[in-house]
Short mmCIF file of N, CA, C and O in Angstrom, two decimals:
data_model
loop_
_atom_site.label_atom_id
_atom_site.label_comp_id
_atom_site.label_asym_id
_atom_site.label_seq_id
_atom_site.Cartn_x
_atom_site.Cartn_y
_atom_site.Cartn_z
N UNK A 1 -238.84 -105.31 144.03
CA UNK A 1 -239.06 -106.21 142.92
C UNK A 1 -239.03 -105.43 141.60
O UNK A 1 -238.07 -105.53 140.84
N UNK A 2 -239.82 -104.84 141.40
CA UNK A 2 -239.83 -103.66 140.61
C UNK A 2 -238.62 -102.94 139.74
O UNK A 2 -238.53 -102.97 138.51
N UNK A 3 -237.71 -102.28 140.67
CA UNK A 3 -236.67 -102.40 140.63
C UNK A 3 -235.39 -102.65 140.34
O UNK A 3 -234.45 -101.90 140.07
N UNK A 4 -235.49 -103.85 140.43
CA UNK A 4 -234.52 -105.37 139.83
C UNK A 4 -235.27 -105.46 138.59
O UNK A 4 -234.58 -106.14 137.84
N UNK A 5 -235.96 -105.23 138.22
CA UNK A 5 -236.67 -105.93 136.49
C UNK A 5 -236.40 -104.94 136.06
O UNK A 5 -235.87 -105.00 134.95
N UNK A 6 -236.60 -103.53 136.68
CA UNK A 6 -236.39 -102.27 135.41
C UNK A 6 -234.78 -102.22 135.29
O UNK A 6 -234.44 -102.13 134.11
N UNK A 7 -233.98 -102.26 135.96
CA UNK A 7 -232.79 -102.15 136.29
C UNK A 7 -232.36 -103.16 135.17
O UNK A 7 -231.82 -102.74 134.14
N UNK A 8 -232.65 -104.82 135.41
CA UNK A 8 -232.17 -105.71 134.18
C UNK A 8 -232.82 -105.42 132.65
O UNK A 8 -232.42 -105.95 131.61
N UNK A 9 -234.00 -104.37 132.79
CA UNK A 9 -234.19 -104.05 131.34
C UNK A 9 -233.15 -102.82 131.14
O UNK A 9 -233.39 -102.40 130.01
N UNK A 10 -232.36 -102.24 131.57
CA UNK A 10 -231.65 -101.13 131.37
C UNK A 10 -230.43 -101.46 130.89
O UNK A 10 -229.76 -100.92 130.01
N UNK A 11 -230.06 -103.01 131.99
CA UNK A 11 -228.72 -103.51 132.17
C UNK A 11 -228.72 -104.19 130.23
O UNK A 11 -227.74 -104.10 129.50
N UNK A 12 -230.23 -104.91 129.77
CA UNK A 12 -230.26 -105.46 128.58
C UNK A 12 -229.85 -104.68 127.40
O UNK A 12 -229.18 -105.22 126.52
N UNK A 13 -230.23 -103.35 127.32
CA UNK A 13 -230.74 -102.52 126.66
C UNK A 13 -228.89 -101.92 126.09
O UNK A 13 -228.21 -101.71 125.09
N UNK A 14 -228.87 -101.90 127.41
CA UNK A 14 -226.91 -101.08 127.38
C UNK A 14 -225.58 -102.09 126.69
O UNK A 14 -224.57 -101.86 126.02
N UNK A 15 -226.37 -103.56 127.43
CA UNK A 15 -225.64 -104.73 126.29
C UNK A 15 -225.60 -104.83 125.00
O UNK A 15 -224.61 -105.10 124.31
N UNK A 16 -226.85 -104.57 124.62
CA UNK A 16 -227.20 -104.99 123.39
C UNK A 16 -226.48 -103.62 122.52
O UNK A 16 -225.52 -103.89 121.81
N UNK A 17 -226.90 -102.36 122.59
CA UNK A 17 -226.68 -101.14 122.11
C UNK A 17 -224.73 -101.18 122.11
O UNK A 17 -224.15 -100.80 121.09
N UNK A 18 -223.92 -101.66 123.32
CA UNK A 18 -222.47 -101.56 123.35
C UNK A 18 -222.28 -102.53 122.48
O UNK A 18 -221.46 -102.47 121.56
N UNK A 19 -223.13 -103.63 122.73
CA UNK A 19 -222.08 -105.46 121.10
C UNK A 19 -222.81 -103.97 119.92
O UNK A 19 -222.25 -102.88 120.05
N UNK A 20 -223.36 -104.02 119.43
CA UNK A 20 -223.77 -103.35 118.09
C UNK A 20 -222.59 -102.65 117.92
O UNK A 20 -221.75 -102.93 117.06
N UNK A 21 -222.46 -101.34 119.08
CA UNK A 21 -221.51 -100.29 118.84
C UNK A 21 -220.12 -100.95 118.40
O UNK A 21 -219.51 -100.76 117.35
N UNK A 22 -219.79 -101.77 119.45
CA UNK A 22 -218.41 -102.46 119.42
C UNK A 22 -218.58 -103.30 117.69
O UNK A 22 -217.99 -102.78 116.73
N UNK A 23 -219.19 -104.21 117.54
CA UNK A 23 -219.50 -104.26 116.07
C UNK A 23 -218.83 -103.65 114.83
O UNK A 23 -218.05 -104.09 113.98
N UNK A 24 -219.64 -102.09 115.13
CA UNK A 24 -219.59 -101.52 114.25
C UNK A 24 -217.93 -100.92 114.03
O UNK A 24 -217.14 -101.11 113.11
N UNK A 25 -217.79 -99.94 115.60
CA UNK A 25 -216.61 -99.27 115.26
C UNK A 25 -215.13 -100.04 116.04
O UNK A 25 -214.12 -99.50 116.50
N UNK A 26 -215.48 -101.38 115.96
CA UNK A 26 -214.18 -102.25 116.88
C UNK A 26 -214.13 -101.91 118.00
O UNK A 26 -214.97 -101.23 118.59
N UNK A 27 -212.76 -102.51 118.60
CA UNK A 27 -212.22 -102.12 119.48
C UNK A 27 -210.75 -102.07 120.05
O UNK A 27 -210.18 -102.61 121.00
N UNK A 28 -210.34 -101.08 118.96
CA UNK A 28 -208.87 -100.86 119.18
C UNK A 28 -209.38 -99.29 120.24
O UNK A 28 -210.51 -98.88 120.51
N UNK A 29 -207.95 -98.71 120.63
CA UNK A 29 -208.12 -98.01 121.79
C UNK A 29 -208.67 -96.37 120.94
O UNK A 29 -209.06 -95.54 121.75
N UNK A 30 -208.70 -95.93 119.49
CA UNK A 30 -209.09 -94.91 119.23
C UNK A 30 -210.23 -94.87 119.18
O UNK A 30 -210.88 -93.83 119.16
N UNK A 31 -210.83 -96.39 119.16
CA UNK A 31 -212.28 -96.67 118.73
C UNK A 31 -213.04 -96.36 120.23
O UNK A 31 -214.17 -95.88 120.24
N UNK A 32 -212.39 -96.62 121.33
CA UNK A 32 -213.06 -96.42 122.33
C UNK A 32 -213.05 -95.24 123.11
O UNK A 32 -214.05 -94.98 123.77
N UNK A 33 -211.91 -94.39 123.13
CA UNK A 33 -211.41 -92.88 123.14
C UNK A 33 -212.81 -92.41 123.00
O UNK A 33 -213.73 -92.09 123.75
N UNK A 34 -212.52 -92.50 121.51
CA UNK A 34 -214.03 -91.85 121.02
C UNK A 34 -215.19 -91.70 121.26
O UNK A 34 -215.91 -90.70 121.34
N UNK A 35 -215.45 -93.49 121.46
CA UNK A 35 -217.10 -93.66 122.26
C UNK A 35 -217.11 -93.08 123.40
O UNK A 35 -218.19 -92.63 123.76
N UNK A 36 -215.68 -92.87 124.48
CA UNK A 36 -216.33 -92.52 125.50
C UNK A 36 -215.90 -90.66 125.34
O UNK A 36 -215.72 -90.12 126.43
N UNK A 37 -215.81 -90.15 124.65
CA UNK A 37 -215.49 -88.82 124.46
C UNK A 37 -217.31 -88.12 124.50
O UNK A 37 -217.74 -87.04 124.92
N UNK A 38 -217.88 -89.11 123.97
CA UNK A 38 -219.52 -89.13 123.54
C UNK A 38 -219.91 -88.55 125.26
O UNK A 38 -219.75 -89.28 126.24
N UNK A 39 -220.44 -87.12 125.33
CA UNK A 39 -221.15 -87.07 126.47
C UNK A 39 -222.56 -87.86 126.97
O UNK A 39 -223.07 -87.87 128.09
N UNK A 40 -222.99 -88.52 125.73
CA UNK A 40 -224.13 -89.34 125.71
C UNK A 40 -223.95 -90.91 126.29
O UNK A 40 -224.60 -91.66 127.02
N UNK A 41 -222.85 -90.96 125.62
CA UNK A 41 -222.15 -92.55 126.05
C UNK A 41 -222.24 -93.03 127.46
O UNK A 41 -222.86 -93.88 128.10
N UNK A 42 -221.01 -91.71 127.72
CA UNK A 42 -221.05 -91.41 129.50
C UNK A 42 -221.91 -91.93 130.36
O UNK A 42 -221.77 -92.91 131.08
N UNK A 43 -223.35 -90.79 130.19
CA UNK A 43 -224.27 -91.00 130.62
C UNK A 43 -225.00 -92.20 130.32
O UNK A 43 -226.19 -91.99 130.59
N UNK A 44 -224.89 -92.96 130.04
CA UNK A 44 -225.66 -93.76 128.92
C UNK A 44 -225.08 -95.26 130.06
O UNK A 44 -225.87 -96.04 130.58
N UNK A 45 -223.48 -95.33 130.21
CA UNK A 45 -222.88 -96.19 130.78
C UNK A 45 -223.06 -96.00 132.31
O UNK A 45 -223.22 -96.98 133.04
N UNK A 46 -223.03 -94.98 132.69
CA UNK A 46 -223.53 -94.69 134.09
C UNK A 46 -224.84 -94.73 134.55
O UNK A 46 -224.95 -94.81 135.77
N UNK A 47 -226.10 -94.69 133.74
CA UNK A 47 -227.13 -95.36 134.42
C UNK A 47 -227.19 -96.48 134.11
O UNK A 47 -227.79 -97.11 134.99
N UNK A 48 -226.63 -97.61 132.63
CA UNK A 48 -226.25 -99.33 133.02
C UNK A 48 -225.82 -99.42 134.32
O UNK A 48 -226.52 -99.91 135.20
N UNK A 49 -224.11 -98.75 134.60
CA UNK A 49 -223.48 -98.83 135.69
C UNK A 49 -224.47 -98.89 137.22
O UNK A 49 -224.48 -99.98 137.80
N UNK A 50 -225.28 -97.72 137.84
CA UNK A 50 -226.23 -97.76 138.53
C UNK A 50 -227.44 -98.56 138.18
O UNK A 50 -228.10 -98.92 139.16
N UNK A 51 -227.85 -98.90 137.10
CA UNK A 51 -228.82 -100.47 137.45
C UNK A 51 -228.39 -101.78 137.95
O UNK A 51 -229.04 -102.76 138.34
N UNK A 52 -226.91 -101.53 137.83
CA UNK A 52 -226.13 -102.98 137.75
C UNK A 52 -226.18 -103.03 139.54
O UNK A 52 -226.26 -104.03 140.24
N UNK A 53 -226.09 -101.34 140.04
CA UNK A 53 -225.59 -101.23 141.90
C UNK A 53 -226.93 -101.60 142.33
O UNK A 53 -227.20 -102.32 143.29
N UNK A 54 -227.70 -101.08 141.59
CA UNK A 54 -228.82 -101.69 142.65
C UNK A 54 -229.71 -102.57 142.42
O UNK A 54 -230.78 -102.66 143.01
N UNK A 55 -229.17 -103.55 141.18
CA UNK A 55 -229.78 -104.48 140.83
C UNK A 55 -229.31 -106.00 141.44
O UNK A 55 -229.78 -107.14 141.48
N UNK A 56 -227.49 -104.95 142.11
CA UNK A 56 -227.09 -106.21 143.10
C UNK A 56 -227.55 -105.75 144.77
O UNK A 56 -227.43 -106.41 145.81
N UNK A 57 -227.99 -104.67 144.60
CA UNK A 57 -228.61 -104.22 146.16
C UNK A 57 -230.10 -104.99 146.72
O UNK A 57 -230.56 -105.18 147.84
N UNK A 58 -230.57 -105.30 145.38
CA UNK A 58 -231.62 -106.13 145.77
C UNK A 58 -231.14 -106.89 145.86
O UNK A 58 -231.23 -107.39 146.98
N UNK A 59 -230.46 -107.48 145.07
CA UNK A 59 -230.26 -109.27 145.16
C UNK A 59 -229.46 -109.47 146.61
O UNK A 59 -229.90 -110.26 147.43
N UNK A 60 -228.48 -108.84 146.81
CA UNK A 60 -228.16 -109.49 148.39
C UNK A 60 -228.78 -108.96 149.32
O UNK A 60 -228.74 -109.55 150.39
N UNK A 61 -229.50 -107.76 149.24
CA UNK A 61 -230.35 -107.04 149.96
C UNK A 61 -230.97 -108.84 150.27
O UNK A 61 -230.29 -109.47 151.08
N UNK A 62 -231.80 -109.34 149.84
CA UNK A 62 -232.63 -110.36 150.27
C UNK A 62 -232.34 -111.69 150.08
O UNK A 62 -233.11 -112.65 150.04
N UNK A 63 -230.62 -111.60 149.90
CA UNK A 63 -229.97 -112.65 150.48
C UNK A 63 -229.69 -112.82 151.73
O UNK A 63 -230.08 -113.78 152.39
N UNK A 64 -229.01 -111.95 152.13
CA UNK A 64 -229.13 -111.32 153.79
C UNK A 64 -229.95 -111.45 154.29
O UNK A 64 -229.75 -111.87 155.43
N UNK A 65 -231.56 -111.21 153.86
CA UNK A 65 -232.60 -111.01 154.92
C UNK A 65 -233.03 -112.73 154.81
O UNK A 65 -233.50 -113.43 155.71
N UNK A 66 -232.80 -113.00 153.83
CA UNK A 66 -233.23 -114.90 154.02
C UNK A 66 -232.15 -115.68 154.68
O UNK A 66 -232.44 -116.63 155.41
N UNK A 67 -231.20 -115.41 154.50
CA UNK A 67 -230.67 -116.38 154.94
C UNK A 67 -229.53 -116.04 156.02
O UNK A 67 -228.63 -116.86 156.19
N UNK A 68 -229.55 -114.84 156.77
CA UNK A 68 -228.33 -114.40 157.93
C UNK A 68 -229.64 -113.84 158.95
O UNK A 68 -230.28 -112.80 158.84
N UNK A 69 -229.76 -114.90 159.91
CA UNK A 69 -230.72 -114.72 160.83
C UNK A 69 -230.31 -114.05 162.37
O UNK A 69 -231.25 -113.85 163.13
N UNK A 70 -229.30 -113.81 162.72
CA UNK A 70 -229.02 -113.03 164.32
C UNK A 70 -228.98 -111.26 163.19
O UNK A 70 -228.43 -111.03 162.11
N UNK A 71 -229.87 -110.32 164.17
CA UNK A 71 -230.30 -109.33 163.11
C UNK A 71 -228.77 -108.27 163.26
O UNK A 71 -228.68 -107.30 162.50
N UNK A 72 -227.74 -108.53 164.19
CA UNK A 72 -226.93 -107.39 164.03
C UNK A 72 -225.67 -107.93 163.12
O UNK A 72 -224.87 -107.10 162.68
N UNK A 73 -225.52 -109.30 162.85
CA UNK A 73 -224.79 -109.36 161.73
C UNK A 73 -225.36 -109.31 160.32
O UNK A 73 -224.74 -109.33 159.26
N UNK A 74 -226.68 -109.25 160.56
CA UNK A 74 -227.36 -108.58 159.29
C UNK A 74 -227.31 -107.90 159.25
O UNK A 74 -226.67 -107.78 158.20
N UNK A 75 -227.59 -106.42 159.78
CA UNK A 75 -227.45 -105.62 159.60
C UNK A 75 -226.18 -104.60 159.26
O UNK A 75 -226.23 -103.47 158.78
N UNK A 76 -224.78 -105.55 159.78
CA UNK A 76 -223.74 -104.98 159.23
C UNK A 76 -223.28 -105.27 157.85
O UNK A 76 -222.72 -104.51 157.05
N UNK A 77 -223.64 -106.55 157.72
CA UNK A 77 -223.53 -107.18 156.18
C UNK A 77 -224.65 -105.94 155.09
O UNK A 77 -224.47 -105.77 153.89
N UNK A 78 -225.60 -105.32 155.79
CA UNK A 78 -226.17 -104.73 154.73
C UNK A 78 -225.11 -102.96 154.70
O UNK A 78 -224.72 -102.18 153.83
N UNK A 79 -225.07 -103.05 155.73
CA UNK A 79 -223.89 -101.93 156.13
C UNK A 79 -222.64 -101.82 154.98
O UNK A 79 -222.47 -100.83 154.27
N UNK A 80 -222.06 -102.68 154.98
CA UNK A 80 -221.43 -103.27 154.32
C UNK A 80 -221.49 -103.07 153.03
O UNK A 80 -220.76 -102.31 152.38
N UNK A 81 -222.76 -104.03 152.44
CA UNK A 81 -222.80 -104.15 151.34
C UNK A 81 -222.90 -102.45 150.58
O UNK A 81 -222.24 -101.98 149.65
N UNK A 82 -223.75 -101.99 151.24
CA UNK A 82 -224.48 -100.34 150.76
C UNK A 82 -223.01 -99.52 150.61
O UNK A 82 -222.80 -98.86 149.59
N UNK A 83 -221.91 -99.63 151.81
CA UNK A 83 -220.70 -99.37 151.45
C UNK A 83 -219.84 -99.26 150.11
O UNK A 83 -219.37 -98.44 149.33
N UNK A 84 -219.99 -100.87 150.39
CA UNK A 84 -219.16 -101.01 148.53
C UNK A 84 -219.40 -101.00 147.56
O UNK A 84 -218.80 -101.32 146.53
N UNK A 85 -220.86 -100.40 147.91
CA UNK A 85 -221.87 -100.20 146.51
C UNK A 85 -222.04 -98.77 146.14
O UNK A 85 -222.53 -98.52 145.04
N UNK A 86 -221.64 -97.72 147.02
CA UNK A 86 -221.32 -96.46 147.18
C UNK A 86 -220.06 -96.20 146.62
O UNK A 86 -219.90 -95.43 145.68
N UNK A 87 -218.90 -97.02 147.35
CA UNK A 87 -217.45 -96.93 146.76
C UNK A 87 -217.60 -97.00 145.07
O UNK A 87 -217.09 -96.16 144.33
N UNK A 88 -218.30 -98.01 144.66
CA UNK A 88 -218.40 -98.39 143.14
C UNK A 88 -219.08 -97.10 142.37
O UNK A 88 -218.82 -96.98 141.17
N UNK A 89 -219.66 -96.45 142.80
CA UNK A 89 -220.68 -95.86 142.29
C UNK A 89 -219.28 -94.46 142.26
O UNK A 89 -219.10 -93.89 141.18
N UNK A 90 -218.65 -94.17 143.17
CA UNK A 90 -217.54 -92.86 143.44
C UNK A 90 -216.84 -93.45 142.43
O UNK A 90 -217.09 -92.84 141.39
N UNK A 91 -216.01 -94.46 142.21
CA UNK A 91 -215.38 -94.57 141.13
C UNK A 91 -215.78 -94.79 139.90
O UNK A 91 -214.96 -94.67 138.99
N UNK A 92 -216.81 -95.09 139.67
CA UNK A 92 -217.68 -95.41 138.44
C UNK A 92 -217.14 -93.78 137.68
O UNK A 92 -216.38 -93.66 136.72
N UNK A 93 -217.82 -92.67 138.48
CA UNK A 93 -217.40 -91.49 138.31
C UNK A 93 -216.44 -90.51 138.18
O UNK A 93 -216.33 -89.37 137.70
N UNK A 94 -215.67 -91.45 138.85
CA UNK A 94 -213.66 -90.82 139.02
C UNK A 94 -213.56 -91.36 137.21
O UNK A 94 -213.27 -90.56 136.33
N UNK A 95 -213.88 -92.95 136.91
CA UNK A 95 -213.50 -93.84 135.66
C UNK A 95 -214.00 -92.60 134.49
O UNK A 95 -213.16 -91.96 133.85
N UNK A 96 -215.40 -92.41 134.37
CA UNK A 96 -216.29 -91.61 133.26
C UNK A 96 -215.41 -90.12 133.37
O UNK A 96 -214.90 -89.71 132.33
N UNK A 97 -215.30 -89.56 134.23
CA UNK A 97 -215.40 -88.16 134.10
C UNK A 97 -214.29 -87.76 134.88
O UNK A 97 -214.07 -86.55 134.89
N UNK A 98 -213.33 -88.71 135.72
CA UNK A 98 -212.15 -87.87 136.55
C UNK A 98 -211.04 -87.59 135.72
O UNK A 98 -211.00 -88.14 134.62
N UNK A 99 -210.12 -86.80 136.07
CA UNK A 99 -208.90 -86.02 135.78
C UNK A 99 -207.70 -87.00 135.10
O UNK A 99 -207.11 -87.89 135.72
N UNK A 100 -207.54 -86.72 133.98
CA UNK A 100 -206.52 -87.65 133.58
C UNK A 100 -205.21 -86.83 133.55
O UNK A 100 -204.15 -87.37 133.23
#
């Protein structure tokens, strides 16, 4: 529970701070070059990015447990889910910081 609230205050926080930014310095493609040249930015978008993974890890986390009742297709659905929430998280990182 916990969790999910700090996570959507992080997810708020990163909204609000990117409309301002975008605001201020547009968004043609030098304007964004830039922001993300920001080693602060980076980081900044990658823990939004990770509140967002496990702010949907709760939420189907205990979609699954309410409402998919035989426990081994639950348990692959959480299999699953933790999967593509891992995949997201590898490319999140390839996106910020991989080899162009």
């Amino acid at each position: 529970w916990l969790l999910q609230r700090v996570s959507a205050v992080v997810m708020a926080v990163y909204s609000v701070a990117l409309l301002v930014i975008l605001l201020s310095i547009g968004t043609g493609y030098a304007a964004w070059s830039g922001l993300f040249a920001n080693a602060f930015f980076k980081i900044f978008t990658f823990v939004a990015l990770l509140s967002l993974y496990f702010h949907a890890w709760v939420g189907i986390r205990d979609l699954w447990m309410d409402y998919i009742k035989p426990a081994g297709l639950r348990l692959t659905l959480h299999v699953l889910t933790a999967l593509v929430l891992l995949i997201n998280t590898a490319w999140t990182i390839h996106i910020l910081w991989g080899m162009r």
